């Protein structure tokens, strides 16, 4: 993997830059702000209107920021979360240690911290009874999930122009099939072709305002019959 560069985004939280792909892991307008807007506000908070036990799949675990934000939201609101994350290129421990998320997010009174979510790159990590984390070191294209297993997908891959093979109709069909009726997929991406691929897979599309620096984001929904 290329030498990743550490960047401070506009809300003070770190992100990483991959010079080979010319891609950041998060919005440079604010990594934490973006994660809260797309995955927690538009995703998790929508799903928990109907249930308190939630199964989540994250596509692209990367720094683990979305996992941390989800864990904190779960602790604050008393959710039971079963979190599964796919990441074929786990980050090195050395790099993860430099990230400032643990200091910015209040993990102090909680029985778990940033280091613990990164202890393994594959398999289950014990984080207490309310939050279960399972990691898969493989590309999403090879990931096999049980049908109608997840309530929510965080689709956080690199952009479609950089990794077009992840944003295809066939991957979205995989995502559609592994979601429960009424389940949702959220992503920062608002590209027309991506939305058409989602529709082709069966999803209904909602266009939502994006986080600062981005006009729109996408929420894709599996219809209840
Ligand atoms: C935009 S970054 C987001 C990472 C993460 N969500 C975070 O908050 O740090 C995209 C991530 O997708 C991962 N990725 C690359 N190819 C993938 C694939 N085929 N399937 C799943 N994830 C992939 C990258 O390694 C990277 O960690």
JSON list of N, CA, C and O and ligand atoms in Angstrom, two decimals, residues 1 23-26 39 58-66 86-91 101 138-141 156-159 163 165-166 188, ligand 1:
[
{"chain": "A", "resi": 1, "resn": "UNK", "atom": "N", "xyz": [0.84, -1.20, 0.00]},
{"chain": "A", "resi": 1, "resn": "UNK", "atom": "CA", "xyz": [0.00, 0.00, 0.00]},
{"chain": "A", "resi": 1, "resn": "UNK", "atom": "C", "xyz": [0.88, 1.25, 0.00]},
{"chain": "A", "resi": 1, "resn": "UNK", "atom": "O", "xyz": [1.97, 1.24, 0.58]},
{"chain": "A", "resi": 23, "resn": "UNK", "atom": "N", "xyz": [-6.90, 10.00, -2.96]},
{"chain": "A", "resi": 23, "resn": "UNK", "atom": "CA", "xyz": [-8.17, 9.95, -2.23]},
{"chain": "A", "resi": 23, "resn": "UNK", "atom": "C", "xyz": [-7.95, 10.12, -0.73]},
{"chain": "A", "resi": 23, "resn": "UNK", "atom": "O", "xyz": [-6.99, 9.55, -0.17]},
{"chain": "A", "resi": 24, "resn": "UNK", "atom": "N", "xyz": [-8.85, 10.86, -0.10]},
{"chain": "A", "resi": 24, "resn": "UNK", "atom": "CA", "xyz": [-8.86, 10.96, 1.36]},
{"chain": "A", "resi": 24, "resn": "UNK", "atom": "C", "xyz": [-9.80, 9.89, 1.92]},
{"chain": "A", "resi": 24, "resn": "UNK", "atom": "O", "xyz": [-10.76, 9.51, 1.25]},
{"chain": "A", "resi": 25, "resn": "UNK", "atom": "N", "xyz": [-9.57, 9.48, 3.14]},
{"chain": "A", "resi": 25, "resn": "UNK", "atom": "CA", "xyz": [-10.47, 8.51, 3.79]},
{"chain": "A", "resi": 25, "resn": "UNK", "atom": "C", "xyz": [-11.78, 9.18, 4.22]},
{"chain": "A", "resi": 25, "resn": "UNK", "atom": "O", "xyz": [-12.79, 8.50, 4.41]},
{"chain": "A", "resi": 26, "resn": "UNK", "atom": "N", "xyz": [-11.76, 10.48, 4.42]},
{"chain": "A", "resi": 26, "resn": "UNK", "atom": "CA", "xyz": [-12.95, 11.22, 4.87]},
{"chain": "A", "resi": 26, "resn": "UNK", "atom": "C", "xyz": [-12.96, 12.58, 4.19]},
{"chain": "A", "resi": 26, "resn": "UNK", "atom": "O", "xyz": [-11.98, 12.96, 3.56]},
{"chain": "A", "resi": 39, "resn": "UNK", "atom": "N", "xyz": [-23.55, 8.67, 8.54]},
{"chain": "A", "resi": 39, "resn": "UNK", "atom": "CA", "xyz": [-23.78, 7.32, 9.06]},
{"chain": "A", "resi": 39, "resn": "UNK", "atom": "C", "xyz": [-24.63, 7.32, 10.34]},
{"chain": "A", "resi": 39, "resn": "UNK", "atom": "O", "xyz": [-25.48, 6.44, 10.49]},
{"chain": "A", "resi": 58, "resn": "UNK", "atom": "N", "xyz": [-20.45, -2.50, 7.67]},
{"chain": "A", "resi": 58, "resn": "UNK", "atom": "CA", "xyz": [-19.68, -1.38, 7.11]},
{"chain": "A", "resi": 58, "resn": "UNK", "atom": "C", "xyz": [-18.79, -1.89, 5.97]},
{"chain": "A", "resi": 58, "resn": "UNK", "atom": "O", "xyz": [-18.03, -2.84, 6.14]},
{"chain": "A", "resi": 59, "resn": "UNK", "atom": "N", "xyz": [-18.88, -1.20, 4.85]},
{"chain": "A", "resi": 59, "resn": "UNK", "atom": "CA", "xyz": [-18.03, -1.53, 3.69]},
{"chain": "A", "resi": 59, "resn": "UNK", "atom": "C", "xyz": [-16.85, -0.57, 3.72]},
{"chain": "A", "resi": 59, "resn": "UNK", "atom": "O", "xyz": [-17.01, 0.63, 3.44]},
{"chain": "A", "resi": 60, "resn": "UNK", "atom": "N", "xyz": [-15.67, -1.06, 4.11]},
{"chain": "A", "resi": 60, "resn": "UNK", "atom": "CA", "xyz": [-14.47, -0.21, 4.22]},
{"chain": "A", "resi": 60, "resn": "UNK", "atom": "C", "xyz": [-14.28, 0.28, 5.64]},
{"chain": "A", "resi": 60, "resn": "UNK", "atom": "O", "xyz": [-14.62, 1.42, 5.96]},
{"chain": "A", "resi": 61, "resn": "UNK", "atom": "N", "xyz": [-13.72, -0.56, 6.53]},
{"chain": "A", "resi": 61, "resn": "UNK", "atom": "CA", "xyz": [-13.57, -0.23, 7.96]},
{"chain": "A", "resi": 61, "resn": "UNK", "atom": "C", "xyz": [-12.52, 0.86, 8.18]},
{"chain": "A", "resi": 61, "resn": "UNK", "atom": "O", "xyz": [-12.69, 1.72, 9.04]},
{"chain": "A", "resi": 62, "resn": "UNK", "atom": "N", "xyz": [-11.44, 0.80, 7.41]},
{"chain": "A", "resi": 62, "resn": "UNK", "atom": "CA", "xyz": [-10.39, 1.84, 7.46]},
{"chain": "A", "resi": 62, "resn": "UNK", "atom": "C", "xyz": [-9.91, 2.19, 8.85]},
{"chain": "A", "resi": 62, "resn": "UNK", "atom": "O", "xyz": [-9.40, 1.35, 9.59]},
{"chain": "A", "resi": 63, "resn": "UNK", "atom": "N", "xyz": [-10.11, 3.44, 9.23]},
{"chain": "A", "resi": 63, "resn": "UNK", "atom": "CA", "xyz": [-9.63, 3.93, 10.53]},
{"chain": "A", "resi": 63, "resn": "UNK", "atom": "C", "xyz": [-10.50, 3.47, 11.70]},
{"chain": "A", "resi": 63, "resn": "UNK", "atom": "O", "xyz": [-10.12, 3.64, 12.85]},
{"chain": "A", "resi": 64, "resn": "UNK", "atom": "N", "xyz": [-11.71, 2.98, 11.39]},
{"chain": "A", "resi": 64, "resn": "UNK", "atom": "CA", "xyz": [-12.63, 2.57, 12.48]},
{"chain": "A", "resi": 64, "resn": "UNK", "atom": "C", "xyz": [-13.45, 3.73, 13.02]},
{"chain": "A", "resi": 64, "resn": "UNK", "atom": "O", "xyz": [-14.18, 3.58, 14.00]},
{"chain": "A", "resi": 65, "resn": "UNK", "atom": "N", "xyz": [-13.34, 4.90, 12.39]},
{"chain": "A", "resi": 65, "resn": "UNK", "atom": "CA", "xyz": [-14.06, 6.07, 12.91]},
{"chain": "A", "resi": 65, "resn": "UNK", "atom": "C", "xyz": [-15.58, 5.84, 12.97]},
{"chain": "A", "resi": 65, "resn": "UNK", "atom": "O", "xyz": [-16.22, 6.15, 13.98]},
{"chain": "A", "resi": 66, "resn": "UNK", "atom": "N", "xyz": [-16.16, 5.27, 11.92]},
{"chain": "A", "resi": 66, "resn": "UNK", "atom": "CA", "xyz": [-17.61, 5.06, 11.92]},
{"chain": "A", "resi": 66, "resn": "UNK", "atom": "C", "xyz": [-18.03, 4.06, 13.00]},
{"chain": "A", "resi": 66, "resn": "UNK", "atom": "O", "xyz": [-19.10, 4.19, 13.60]},
{"chain": "A", "resi": 86, "resn": "UNK", "atom": "N", "xyz": [-16.09, -4.95, 6.71]},
{"chain": "A", "resi": 86, "resn": "UNK", "atom": "CA", "xyz": [-15.25, -5.55, 5.68]},
{"chain": "A", "resi": 86, "resn": "UNK", "atom": "C", "xyz": [-14.11, -4.59, 5.36]},
{"chain": "A", "resi": 86, "resn": "UNK", "atom": "O", "xyz": [-14.36, -3.40, 5.14]},
{"chain": "A", "resi": 87, "resn": "UNK", "atom": "N", "xyz": [-12.88, -5.11, 5.38]},
{"chain": "A", "resi": 87, "resn": "UNK", "atom": "CA", "xyz": [-11.72, -4.26, 5.05]},
{"chain": "A", "resi": 87, "resn": "UNK", "atom": "C", "xyz": [-10.58, -5.14, 4.53]},
{"chain": "A", "resi": 87, "resn": "UNK", "atom": "O", "xyz": [-9.93, -5.85, 5.30]},
{"chain": "A", "resi": 88, "resn": "UNK", "atom": "N", "xyz": [-10.31, -5.11, 3.22]},
{"chain": "A", "resi": 88, "resn": "UNK", "atom": "CA", "xyz": [-9.23, -5.94, 2.68]},
{"chain": "A", "resi": 88, "resn": "UNK", "atom": "C", "xyz": [-7.83, -5.40, 2.97]},
{"chain": "A", "resi": 88, "resn": "UNK", "atom": "O", "xyz": [-6.86, -6.14, 2.90]},
{"chain": "A", "resi": 89, "resn": "UNK", "atom": "N", "xyz": [-7.73, -4.11, 3.30]},
{"chain": "A", "resi": 89, "resn": "UNK", "atom": "CA", "xyz": [-6.40, -3.51, 3.52]},
{"chain": "A", "resi": 89, "resn": "UNK", "atom": "C", "xyz": [-6.33, -2.83, 4.89]},
{"chain": "A", "resi": 89, "resn": "UNK", "atom": "O", "xyz": [-6.36, -1.58, 4.97]},
{"chain": "A", "resi": 90, "resn": "UNK", "atom": "N", "xyz": [-6.24, -3.62, 5.96]},
{"chain": "A", "resi": 90, "resn": "UNK", "atom": "CA", "xyz": [-6.21, -3.01, 7.30]},
{"chain": "A", "resi": 90, "resn": "UNK", "atom": "C", "xyz": [-5.02, -2.08, 7.47]},
{"chain": "A", "resi": 90, "resn": "UNK", "atom": "O", "xyz": [-3.95, -2.33, 6.91]},
{"chain": "A", "resi": 91, "resn": "UNK", "atom": "N", "xyz": [-5.21, -1.04, 8.24]},
{"chain": "A", "resi": 91, "resn": "UNK", "atom": "CA", "xyz": [-4.14, -0.05, 8.46]},
{"chain": "A", "resi": 91, "resn": "UNK", "atom": "C", "xyz": [-3.15, -0.57, 9.50]},
{"chain": "A", "resi": 91, "resn": "UNK", "atom": "O", "xyz": [-3.52, -1.37, 10.37]},
{"chain": "A", "resi": 101, "resn": "UNK", "atom": "N", "xyz": [-8.82, 10.41, 17.13]},
{"chain": "A", "resi": 101, "resn": "UNK", "atom": "CA", "xyz": [-10.26, 10.21, 17.42]},
{"chain": "A", "resi": 101, "resn": "UNK", "atom": "C", "xyz": [-10.54, 9.93, 18.89]},
{"chain": "A", "resi": 101, "resn": "UNK", "atom": "O", "xyz": [-11.49, 10.46, 19.45]},
{"chain": "A", "resi": 138, "resn": "UNK", "atom": "N", "xyz": [-11.33, -9.02, 3.64]},
{"chain": "A", "resi": 138, "resn": "UNK", "atom": "CA", "xyz": [-11.61, -9.43, 2.25]},
{"chain": "A", "resi": 138, "resn": "UNK", "atom": "C", "xyz": [-12.34, -8.29, 1.53]},
{"chain": "A", "resi": 138, "resn": "UNK", "atom": "O", "xyz": [-12.94, -7.44, 2.18]},
{"chain": "A", "resi": 139, "resn": "UNK", "atom": "N", "xyz": [-12.31, -8.30, 0.20]},
{"chain": "A", "resi": 139, "resn": "UNK", "atom": "CA", "xyz": [-13.06, -7.27, -0.51]},
{"chain": "A", "resi": 139, "resn": "UNK", "atom": "C", "xyz": [-14.56, -7.54, -0.42]},
{"chain": "A", "resi": 139, "resn": "UNK", "atom": "O", "xyz": [-14.97, -8.70, -0.31]},
{"chain": "A", "resi": 140, "resn": "UNK", "atom": "N", "xyz": [-15.33, -6.51, -0.50]},
{"chain": "A", "resi": 140, "resn": "UNK", "atom": "CA", "xyz": [-16.79, -6.65, -0.38]},
{"chain": "A", "resi": 140, "resn": "UNK", "atom": "C", "xyz": [-17.34, -7.56, -1.47]},
{"chain": "A", "resi": 140, "resn": "UNK", "atom": "O", "xyz": [-18.32, -8.27, -1.26]},
{"chain": "A", "resi": 141, "resn": "UNK", "atom": "N", "xyz": [-16.69, -7.57, -2.63]},
{"chain": "A", "resi": 141, "resn": "UNK", "atom": "CA", "xyz": [-17.17, -8.41, -3.74]},
{"chain": "A", "resi": 141, "resn": "UNK", "atom": "C", "xyz": [-17.16, -9.88, -3.37]},
{"chain": "A", "resi": 141, "resn": "UNK", "atom": "O", "xyz": [-17.87, -10.68, -3.98]},
{"chain": "A", "resi": 156, "resn": "UNK", "atom": "N", "xyz": [-18.98, 2.90, 2.63]},
{"chain": "A", "resi": 156, "resn": "UNK", "atom": "CA", "xyz": [-17.95, 3.94, 2.75]},
{"chain": "A", "resi": 156, "resn": "UNK", "atom": "C", "xyz": [-16.67, 3.55, 2.00]},
{"chain": "A", "resi": 156, "resn": "UNK", "atom": "O", "xyz": [-15.57, 3.64, 2.53]},
{"chain": "A", "resi": 157, "resn": "UNK", "atom": "N", "xyz": [-16.87, 3.08, 0.76]},
{"chain": "A", "resi": 157, "resn": "UNK", "atom": "CA", "xyz": [-15.71, 2.74, -0.09]},
{"chain": "A", "resi": 157, "resn": "UNK", "atom": "C", "xyz": [-15.12, 4.01, -0.69]},
{"chain": "A", "resi": 157, "resn": "UNK", "atom": "O", "xyz": [-15.75, 5.07, -0.65]},
{"chain": "A", "resi": 158, "resn": "UNK", "atom": "N", "xyz": [-13.92, 3.89, -1.29]},
{"chain": "A", "resi": 158, "resn": "UNK", "atom": "CA", "xyz": [-13.37, 5.02, -2.03]},
{"chain": "A", "resi": 158, "resn": "UNK", "atom": "C", "xyz": [-14.30, 5.34, -3.21]},
{"chain": "A", "resi": 158, "resn": "UNK", "atom": "O", "xyz": [-15.06, 4.50, -3.66]},
{"chain": "A", "resi": 159, "resn": "UNK", "atom": "N", "xyz": [-14.17, 6.55, -3.73]},
{"chain": "A", "resi": 159, "resn": "UNK", "atom": "CA", "xyz": [-15.11, 7.07, -4.74]},
{"chain": "A", "resi": 159, "resn": "UNK", "atom": "C", "xyz": [-15.20, 6.18, -5.99]},
{"chain": "A", "resi": 159, "resn": "UNK", "atom": "O", "xyz": [-14.23, 5.50, -6.35]},
{"chain": "A", "resi": 163, "resn": "UNK", "atom": "N", "xyz": [-12.52, 3.50, -7.57]},
{"chain": "A", "resi": 163, "resn": "UNK", "atom": "CA", "xyz": [-12.77, 2.06, -7.40]},
{"chain": "A", "resi": 163, "resn": "UNK", "atom": "C", "xyz": [-14.13, 1.69, -8.00]},
{"chain": "A", "resi": 163, "resn": "UNK", "atom": "O", "xyz": [-15.06, 1.33, -7.27]},
{"chain": "A", "resi": 165, "resn": "UNK", "atom": "N", "xyz": [-15.26, -0.85, -9.42]},
{"chain": "A", "resi": 165, "resn": "UNK", "atom": "CA", "xyz": [-15.73, -2.24, -9.24]},
{"chain": "A", "resi": 165, "resn": "UNK", "atom": "C", "xyz": [-16.54, -2.43, -7.96]},
{"chain": "A", "resi": 165, "resn": "UNK", "atom": "O", "xyz": [-17.17, -3.46, -7.77]},
{"chain": "A", "resi": 166, "resn": "UNK", "atom": "N", "xyz": [-16.51, -1.45, -7.06]},
{"chain": "A", "resi": 166, "resn": "UNK", "atom": "CA", "xyz": [-17.26, -1.58, -5.79]},
{"chain": "A", "resi": 166, "resn": "UNK", "atom": "C", "xyz": [-18.67, -1.00, -5.92]},
{"chain": "A", "resi": 166, "resn": "UNK", "atom": "O", "xyz": [-19.55, -1.36, -5.16]},
{"chain": "A", "resi": 188, "resn": "UNK", "atom": "N", "xyz": [-21.98, 8.59, 1.24]},
{"chain": "A", "resi": 188, "resn": "UNK", "atom": "CA", "xyz": [-21.71, 10.00, 0.89]},
{"chain": "A", "resi": 188, "resn": "UNK", "atom": "C", "xyz": [-21.93, 10.24, -0.59]},
{"chain": "A", "resi": 188, "resn": "UNK", "atom": "O", "xyz": [-22.11, 11.37, -1.04]},
{"chain": "B", "resi": 1, "resn": "LIG", "atom": "C1", "xyz": [-13.09, 6.10, 2.03]},
{"chain": "B", "resi": 1, "resn": "LIG", "atom": "S1", "xyz": [-12.11, 4.93, 2.94]},
{"chain": "B", "resi": 1, "resn": "LIG", "atom": "C2", "xyz": [-13.19, 4.89, 4.37]},
{"chain": "B", "resi": 1, "resn": "LIG", "atom": "C3", "xyz": [-12.68, 4.10, 5.51]},
{"chain": "B", "resi": 1, "resn": "LIG", "atom": "C4", "xyz": [-13.45, 4.08, 6.80]},
{"chain": "B", "resi": 1, "resn": "LIG", "atom": "N1", "xyz": [-14.86, 3.96, 6.69]},
{"chain": "B", "resi": 1, "resn": "LIG", "atom": "C5", "xyz": [-13.00, 5.13, 7.75]},
{"chain": "B", "resi": 1, "resn": "LIG", "atom": "O1", "xyz": [-13.86, 5.83, 8.34]},
{"chain": "B", "resi": 1, "resn": "LIG", "atom": "O2", "xyz": [-11.80, 5.27, 7.96]},
{"chain": "B", "resi": 1, "resn": "LIG", "atom": "C6", "xyz": [-12.47, 3.45, 2.02]},
{"chain": "B", "resi": 1, "resn": "LIG", "atom": "C7", "xyz": [-12.03, 2.14, 2.64]},
{"chain": "B", "resi": 1, "resn": "LIG", "atom": "O3", "xyz": [-12.44, 1.06, 1.79]},
{"chain": "B", "resi": 1, "resn": "LIG", "atom": "C8", "xyz": [-11.43, 0.08, 1.79]},
{"chain": "B", "resi": 1, "resn": "LIG", "atom": "N2", "xyz": [-11.57, -0.79, 0.59]},
{"chain": "B", "resi": 1, "resn": "LIG", "atom": "C9", "xyz": [-10.81, -0.79, -0.53]},
{"chain": "B", "resi": 1, "resn": "LIG", "atom": "N3", "xyz": [-11.23, -1.74, -1.38]},
{"chain": "B", "resi": 1, "resn": "LIG", "atom": "C10", "xyz": [-12.27, -2.37, -0.78]},
{"chain": "B", "resi": 1, "resn": "LIG", "atom": "C11", "xyz": [-13.11, -3.46, -1.15]},
{"chain": "B", "resi": 1, "resn": "LIG", "atom": "N4", "xyz": [-12.98, -4.07, -2.33]},
{"chain": "B", "resi": 1, "resn": "LIG", "atom": "N5", "xyz": [-14.06, -3.86, -0.28]},
{"chain": "B", "resi": 1, "resn": "LIG", "atom": "C12", "xyz": [-14.21, -3.22, 0.92]},
{"chain": "B", "resi": 1, "resn": "LIG", "atom": "N6", "xyz": [-13.45, -2.18, 1.32]},
{"chain": "B", "resi": 1, "resn": "LIG", "atom": "C13", "xyz": [-12.49, -1.76, 0.49]},
{"chain": "B", "resi": 1, "resn": "LIG", "atom": "C14", "xyz": [-10.16, 0.89, 1.81]},
{"chain": "B", "resi": 1, "resn": "LIG", "atom": "O4", "xyz": [-9.05, 0.12, 2.20]},
{"chain": "B", "resi": 1, "resn": "LIG", "atom": "C15", "xyz": [-10.54, 1.98, 2.79]},
{"chain": "B", "resi": 1, "resn": "LIG", "atom": "O5", "xyz": [-10.24, 1.61, 4.10]}
]
